[in-house]
Amino acid sequence: MRILIVEDEPTLGRQLKTTLEQTGYAVDLSTDGEDGHFMGSTEDYDAVILDLGLPEIDGLTVLSMWRKEGRKFPVLVLTARDSWSDKVAGLDGGADDYLAKPFQTEELIARLRALIRRASGNSSSELIAGDVRLDTRSGRVTLAGEPVKLTAQEYKLLSYLLHHKGKVVSRTELIEHIYDQDFDRDSNTIEVFVTRIRKKLGADVITTIRGLGYSLDEPARG
């Protein structure tokens, strides 16, 4: 999952980026409203963490611009102003959730997970396809109840496909959502990760749709 953070406090921005990357997200960081708006308008994100008190363009204006442009990714608003009017303005402006500073990082991560799940139509923190289970809270993957070790990139790819179970996902979409902006993106690595996941979870767990991409769905019942 790929996240955009728009936060002008350098220390907080770096801390959030590091923490989310350690949790398994690909993260881009912007420090002002103008740059943040551009990144959100031109790149595909699974969720955005948006501070309201930004230089150049304030957070509410950035949010309004995204929504008018048809950008539908979930947005978690951060505000230092813990007043009901700011919360109402953010939610009415198109935000999906909010947190007042200071906040606990664990709560932010939990809210972010929930936003991403809801955006992809999943209500549970556990994503399931046949005997494969992925717990988004613990990062644990099991096959028929037995734990399976995946690398960070294998986990990101499996998580994205499980969040979009039953849909065909192109290589380009996978690249855009499991790598951050600065990563040297190579579509050939996607095929390598798919091959590794099949070896660990079963040859039929991910289906290749020739010319279109990959799909992960419930196994056919015999």
mmCIF file of C-alpha atoms in Angstrom:
data_model
loop_
_atom_site.group_PDB
_atom_site.id
_atom_site.type_symbol
_atom_site.label_atom_id
_atom_site.label_comp_id
_atom_site.label_asym_id
_atom_site.label_seq_id
_atom_site.Cartn_x
_atom_site.Cartn_y
_atom_site.Cartn_z
ATOM 1 C CA MET A 1 0.000 0.000 0.000
ATOM 2 C CA ARG A 2 1.299 3.429 -0.953
ATOM 3 C CA ILE A 3 0.777 6.412 1.350
ATOM 4 C CA LEU A 4 1.284 10.157 0.880
ATOM 5 C CA ILE A 5 2.093 12.273 3.951
ATOM 6 C CA VAL A 6 1.653 16.043 3.616
ATOM 7 C CA GLU A 7 3.127 17.518 6.803
ATOM 8 C CA ASP A 8 5.194 20.688 7.231
ATOM 9 C CA GLU A 9 6.736 19.802 10.609
ATOM 10 C CA PRO A 10 10.018 18.160 9.484
ATOM 11 C CA THR A 11 10.539 15.997 12.564
ATOM 12 C CA LEU A 12 6.982 14.694 12.658
ATOM 13 C CA GLY A 13 6.962 14.084 8.904
ATOM 14 C CA ARG A 14 10.170 12.052 9.025
ATOM 15 C CA GLN A 15 8.984 10.101 12.072
ATOM 16 C CA LEU A 16 5.698 9.197 10.421
ATOM 17 C CA LYS A 17 7.437 8.204 7.185
ATOM 18 C CA THR A 18 9.922 5.956 9.004
ATOM 19 C CA THR A 19 7.239 4.344 11.179
ATOM 20 C CA LEU A 20 4.912 3.630 8.268
ATOM 21 C CA GLU A 21 7.758 2.213 6.178
ATOM 22 C CA GLN A 22 8.669 -0.090 9.072
ATOM 23 C CA THR A 23 5.016 -1.152 9.172
ATOM 24 C CA GLY A 24 5.220 -2.179 5.504
ATOM 25 C CA TYR A 25 3.912 0.828 3.574
ATOM 26 C CA ALA A 26 5.558 2.601 0.642
ATOM 27 C CA VAL A 27 5.591 6.264 1.700
ATOM 28 C CA ASP A 28 6.084 9.617 -0.043
ATOM 29 C CA LEU A 29 6.518 12.798 2.021
ATOM 30 C CA SER A 30 5.628 16.367 1.058
ATOM 31 C CA THR A 31 6.198 19.424 3.265
ATOM 32 C CA ASP A 32 3.878 22.048 1.759
ATOM 33 C CA GLY A 33 0.409 22.304 0.267
ATOM 34 C CA GLU A 34 1.436 23.141 -3.284
ATOM 35 C CA ASP A 35 3.792 20.180 -3.669
ATOM 36 C CA GLY A 36 1.413 17.913 -1.765
ATOM 37 C CA HIS A 37 -1.477 18.833 -4.028
ATOM 38 C CA PHE A 38 0.643 18.115 -7.122
ATOM 39 C CA MET A 39 1.733 14.703 -5.817
ATOM 40 C CA GLY A 40 -1.814 13.718 -4.893
ATOM 41 C CA SER A 41 -3.082 14.858 -8.295
ATOM 42 C CA THR A 42 -0.474 13.020 -10.364
ATOM 43 C CA GLU A 43 0.311 9.849 -8.381
ATOM 44 C CA ASP A 44 -1.900 6.963 -7.226
ATOM 45 C CA TYR A 45 -2.138 6.532 -3.460
ATOM 46 C CA ASP A 46 -4.073 4.127 -1.272
ATOM 47 C CA ALA A 47 -4.447 6.792 1.433
ATOM 48 C CA VAL A 48 -3.231 10.283 2.349
ATOM 49 C CA ILE A 49 -2.292 11.781 5.719
ATOM 50 C CA LEU A 50 -2.916 15.519 5.388
ATOM 51 C CA ASP A 51 -2.018 18.259 7.873
ATOM 52 C CA LEU A 52 -4.371 21.239 7.828
ATOM 53 C CA GLY A 53 -1.864 23.954 8.755
ATOM 54 C CA LEU A 54 0.318 23.860 5.643
ATOM 55 C CA PRO A 55 2.383 26.606 3.979
ATOM 56 C CA GLU A 56 1.695 27.682 0.365
ATOM 57 C CA ILE A 57 -1.808 26.152 0.265
ATOM 58 C CA ASP A 58 -3.677 25.156 3.437
ATOM 59 C CA GLY A 59 -4.801 21.564 3.934
ATOM 60 C CA LEU A 60 -8.540 22.187 3.564
ATOM 61 C CA THR A 61 -7.977 23.880 0.204
ATOM 62 C CA VAL A 62 -5.740 21.019 -0.965
ATOM 63 C CA LEU A 63 -8.403 18.514 0.066
ATOM 64 C CA SER A 64 -11.131 20.466 -1.724
ATOM 65 C CA MET A 65 -9.018 20.657 -4.889
ATOM 66 C CA TRP A 66 -8.410 16.894 -4.875
ATOM 67 C CA ARG A 67 -12.093 16.108 -4.470
ATOM 68 C CA LYS A 68 -13.051 18.510 -7.278
ATOM 69 C CA GLU A 69 -10.467 16.754 -9.469
ATOM 70 C CA GLY A 70 -12.120 13.433 -8.737
ATOM 71 C CA ARG A 71 -9.376 12.053 -6.496
ATOM 72 C CA LYS A 72 -11.126 9.491 -4.294
ATOM 73 C CA PHE A 73 -8.361 8.117 -2.063
ATOM 74 C CA PRO A 74 -9.188 8.147 1.668
ATOM 75 C CA VAL A 75 -7.758 11.134 3.550
ATOM 76 C CA LEU A 76 -6.845 11.222 7.243
ATOM 77 C CA VAL A 77 -6.621 14.836 8.401
ATOM 78 C CA LEU A 78 -4.161 15.949 11.087
ATOM 79 C CA THR A 79 -4.856 19.152 12.954
ATOM 80 C CA ALA A 80 -3.254 21.000 15.857
ATOM 81 C CA ARG A 81 -6.568 22.745 16.363
ATOM 82 C CA ASP A 82 -8.674 20.410 18.491
ATOM 83 C CA SER A 83 -11.963 22.216 17.946
ATOM 84 C CA TRP A 84 -15.197 20.754 16.661
ATOM 85 C CA SER A 85 -15.421 23.381 13.906
ATOM 86 C CA ASP A 86 -12.094 22.284 12.350
ATOM 87 C CA LYS A 87 -13.169 18.644 12.480
ATOM 88 C CA VAL A 88 -16.517 19.436 10.872
ATOM 89 C CA ALA A 89 -14.821 21.540 8.181
ATOM 90 C CA GLY A 90 -12.393 18.726 7.388
ATOM 91 C CA LEU A 91 -15.071 16.041 7.209
ATOM 92 C CA ASP A 92 -17.409 18.247 5.184
ATOM 93 C CA GLY A 93 -14.496 19.067 2.868
ATOM 94 C CA GLY A 94 -14.039 15.410 1.954
ATOM 95 C CA ALA A 95 -11.842 13.966 4.720
ATOM 96 C CA ASP A 96 -12.581 10.402 5.818
ATOM 97 C CA ASP A 97 -11.175 10.672 9.339
ATOM 98 C CA TYR A 98 -9.186 13.045 11.547
ATOM 99 C CA LEU A 99 -6.678 13.068 14.405
ATOM 100 C CA ALA A 100 -5.817 15.990 16.655
ATOM 101 C CA LYS A 101 -2.174 16.590 17.558
ATOM 102 C CA PRO A 102 -0.541 15.280 19.664
ATOM 103 C CA PHE A 103 -1.586 11.710 18.905
ATOM 104 C CA GLN A 104 -0.355 8.176 19.468
ATOM 105 C CA THR A 105 1.309 6.685 16.383
ATOM 106 C CA GLU A 106 -0.428 3.354 17.051
ATOM 107 C CA GLU A 107 -3.816 5.047 16.762
ATOM 108 C CA LEU A 108 -2.858 6.725 13.485
ATOM 109 C CA ILE A 109 -1.724 3.396 12.012
ATOM 110 C CA ALA A 110 -4.926 1.677 13.157
ATOM 111 C CA ARG A 111 -7.097 4.422 11.632
ATOM 112 C CA LEU A 112 -5.076 4.256 8.414
ATOM 113 C CA ARG A 113 -5.542 0.482 8.169
ATOM 114 C CA ALA A 114 -9.277 0.903 8.686
ATOM 115 C CA LEU A 115 -9.533 3.594 5.989
ATOM 116 C CA ILE A 116 -7.693 1.427 3.458
ATOM 117 C CA ARG A 117 -9.838 -1.616 4.296
ATOM 118 C CA ARG A 118 -13.085 0.317 3.931
ATOM 119 C CA ALA A 119 -11.939 1.930 0.674
ATOM 120 C CA SER A 120 -11.380 -1.526 -0.830
ATOM 121 C CA GLY A 121 -14.613 -2.969 0.586
ATOM 122 C CA ASN A 122 -13.080 -4.978 3.449
ATOM 123 C CA SER A 123 -14.536 -4.648 6.934
ATOM 124 C CA SER A 124 -12.265 -7.113 8.753
ATOM 125 C CA SER A 125 -8.601 -6.666 9.648
ATOM 126 C CA GLU A 126 -8.022 -10.222 8.413
ATOM 127 C CA LEU A 127 -7.922 -10.724 4.646
ATOM 128 C CA ILE A 128 -8.775 -14.247 3.496
ATOM 129 C CA ALA A 129 -8.618 -16.197 0.248
ATOM 130 C CA GLY A 130 -9.062 -19.936 0.680
ATOM 131 C CA ASP A 131 -6.411 -21.191 3.106
ATOM 132 C CA VAL A 132 -4.402 -17.960 2.853
ATOM 133 C CA ARG A 133 -4.909 -15.437 5.660
ATOM 134 C CA LEU A 134 -3.208 -12.068 6.131
ATOM 135 C CA ASP A 135 -3.684 -10.157 9.386
ATOM 136 C CA THR A 136 -3.208 -6.454 8.633
ATOM 137 C CA ARG A 137 -2.714 -5.663 12.340
ATOM 138 C CA SER A 138 0.134 -8.074 13.017
ATOM 139 C CA GLY A 139 1.454 -8.492 9.463
ATOM 140 C CA ARG A 140 1.153 -12.257 9.951
ATOM 141 C CA VAL A 141 0.513 -14.493 6.925
ATOM 142 C CA THR A 142 -0.654 -18.086 7.322
ATOM 143 C CA LEU A 143 -1.418 -20.975 4.971
ATOM 144 C CA ALA A 144 -3.897 -23.501 6.389
ATOM 145 C CA GLY A 145 -3.049 -22.162 9.842
ATOM 146 C CA GLU A 146 0.713 -22.451 9.449
ATOM 147 C CA PRO A 147 2.792 -19.232 9.478
ATOM 148 C CA VAL A 148 4.523 -18.286 6.228
ATOM 149 C CA LYS A 149 7.508 -15.934 6.045
ATOM 150 C CA LEU A 150 7.379 -13.347 3.283
ATOM 151 C CA THR A 151 9.842 -10.599 2.403
ATOM 152 C CA ALA A 152 8.658 -6.998 2.741
ATOM 153 C CA GLN A 153 7.953 -6.654 -0.991
ATOM 154 C CA GLU A 154 6.236 -10.054 -1.209
ATOM 155 C CA TYR A 155 3.996 -9.013 1.699
ATOM 156 C CA LYS A 156 3.129 -5.683 0.049
ATOM 157 C CA LEU A 157 2.212 -7.383 -3.221
ATOM 158 C CA LEU A 158 0.107 -10.078 -1.526
ATOM 159 C CA SER A 159 -1.609 -7.477 0.667
ATOM 160 C CA TYR A 160 -2.520 -5.316 -2.322
ATOM 161 C CA LEU A 161 -3.976 -8.254 -4.242
ATOM 162 C CA LEU A 162 -5.954 -9.411 -1.187
ATOM 163 C CA HIS A 163 -7.315 -5.894 -0.663
ATOM 164 C CA HIS A 164 -8.512 -6.071 -4.296
ATOM 165 C CA LYS A 165 -9.574 -9.714 -4.293
ATOM 166 C CA GLY A 166 -11.392 -10.815 -7.433
ATOM 167 C CA LYS A 167 -10.136 -7.894 -9.505
ATOM 168 C CA VAL A 168 -7.506 -7.936 -12.240
ATOM 169 C CA VAL A 169 -4.551 -5.760 -11.199
ATOM 170 C CA SER A 170 -2.037 -4.680 -13.830
ATOM 171 C CA ARG A 171 1.729 -4.713 -13.332
ATOM 172 C CA THR A 172 1.734 -0.925 -13.603
ATOM 173 C CA GLU A 173 -0.825 -0.600 -10.801
ATOM 174 C CA LEU A 174 1.161 -2.955 -8.575
ATOM 175 C CA ILE A 175 4.364 -1.003 -9.207
ATOM 176 C CA GLU A 176 2.626 2.290 -8.399
ATOM 177 C CA HIS A 177 1.223 0.981 -5.122
ATOM 178 C CA ILE A 178 4.024 -1.105 -3.601
ATOM 179 C CA TYR A 179 6.949 1.241 -4.348
ATOM 180 C CA ASP A 180 7.451 4.809 -3.205
ATOM 181 C CA GLN A 181 8.233 7.648 -5.613
ATOM 182 C CA ASP A 182 12.025 7.403 -5.288
ATOM 183 C CA PHE A 183 12.291 3.650 -5.862
ATOM 184 C CA ASP A 184 13.850 2.447 -9.115
ATOM 185 C CA ARG A 185 10.760 0.737 -10.508
ATOM 186 C CA ASP A 186 11.228 -2.348 -12.655
ATOM 187 C CA SER A 187 8.173 -4.286 -13.838
ATOM 188 C CA ASN A 188 10.228 -7.482 -14.081
ATOM 189 C CA THR A 189 10.533 -7.610 -10.285
ATOM 190 C CA ILE A 190 6.743 -8.027 -10.011
ATOM 191 C CA GLU A 191 6.958 -11.343 -11.838
ATOM 192 C CA VAL A 192 9.781 -12.423 -9.532
ATOM 193 C CA PHE A 193 7.711 -11.620 -6.422
ATOM 194 C CA VAL A 194 4.664 -13.440 -7.846
ATOM 195 C CA THR A 195 6.783 -16.519 -8.516
ATOM 196 C CA ARG A 196 8.154 -16.471 -4.960
ATOM 197 C CA ILE A 197 4.684 -16.087 -3.446
ATOM 198 C CA ARG A 198 3.402 -19.020 -5.508
ATOM 199 C CA LYS A 199 6.259 -21.184 -4.215
ATOM 200 C CA LYS A 200 5.366 -20.295 -0.617
ATOM 201 C CA LEU A 201 1.554 -20.266 -0.809
ATOM 202 C CA GLY A 202 0.713 -22.500 -3.764
ATOM 203 C CA ALA A 203 0.949 -22.308 -7.543
ATOM 204 C CA ASP A 204 -2.737 -21.365 -7.937
ATOM 205 C CA VAL A 205 -2.895 -18.593 -5.329
ATOM 206 C CA ILE A 206 -2.263 -15.852 -7.927
ATOM 207 C CA THR A 207 -3.628 -16.135 -11.466
ATOM 208 C CA THR A 208 -1.858 -14.498 -14.406
ATOM 209 C CA ILE A 209 -4.312 -12.849 -16.799
ATOM 210 C CA ARG A 210 -2.301 -12.688 -19.989
ATOM 211 C CA GLY A 211 -1.879 -9.150 -21.281
ATOM 212 C CA LEU A 212 -3.769 -7.647 -18.332
ATOM 213 C CA GLY A 213 -2.032 -8.488 -15.051
ATOM 214 C CA TYR A 214 -2.742 -10.637 -11.998
ATOM 215 C CA SER A 215 -5.756 -11.707 -9.982
ATOM 216 C CA LEU A 216 -6.221 -13.287 -6.583
ATOM 217 C CA ASP A 217 -9.598 -14.818 -5.792
ATOM 218 C CA GLU A 218 -11.270 -17.517 -3.734
ATOM 219 C CA PRO A 219 -10.246 -20.952 -5.052
ATOM 220 C CA ALA A 220 -12.856 -22.775 -7.148
ATOM 221 C CA ARG A 221 -14.811 -25.372 -5.184
ATOM 222 C CA GLY A 222 -14.541 -28.808 -6.682
#
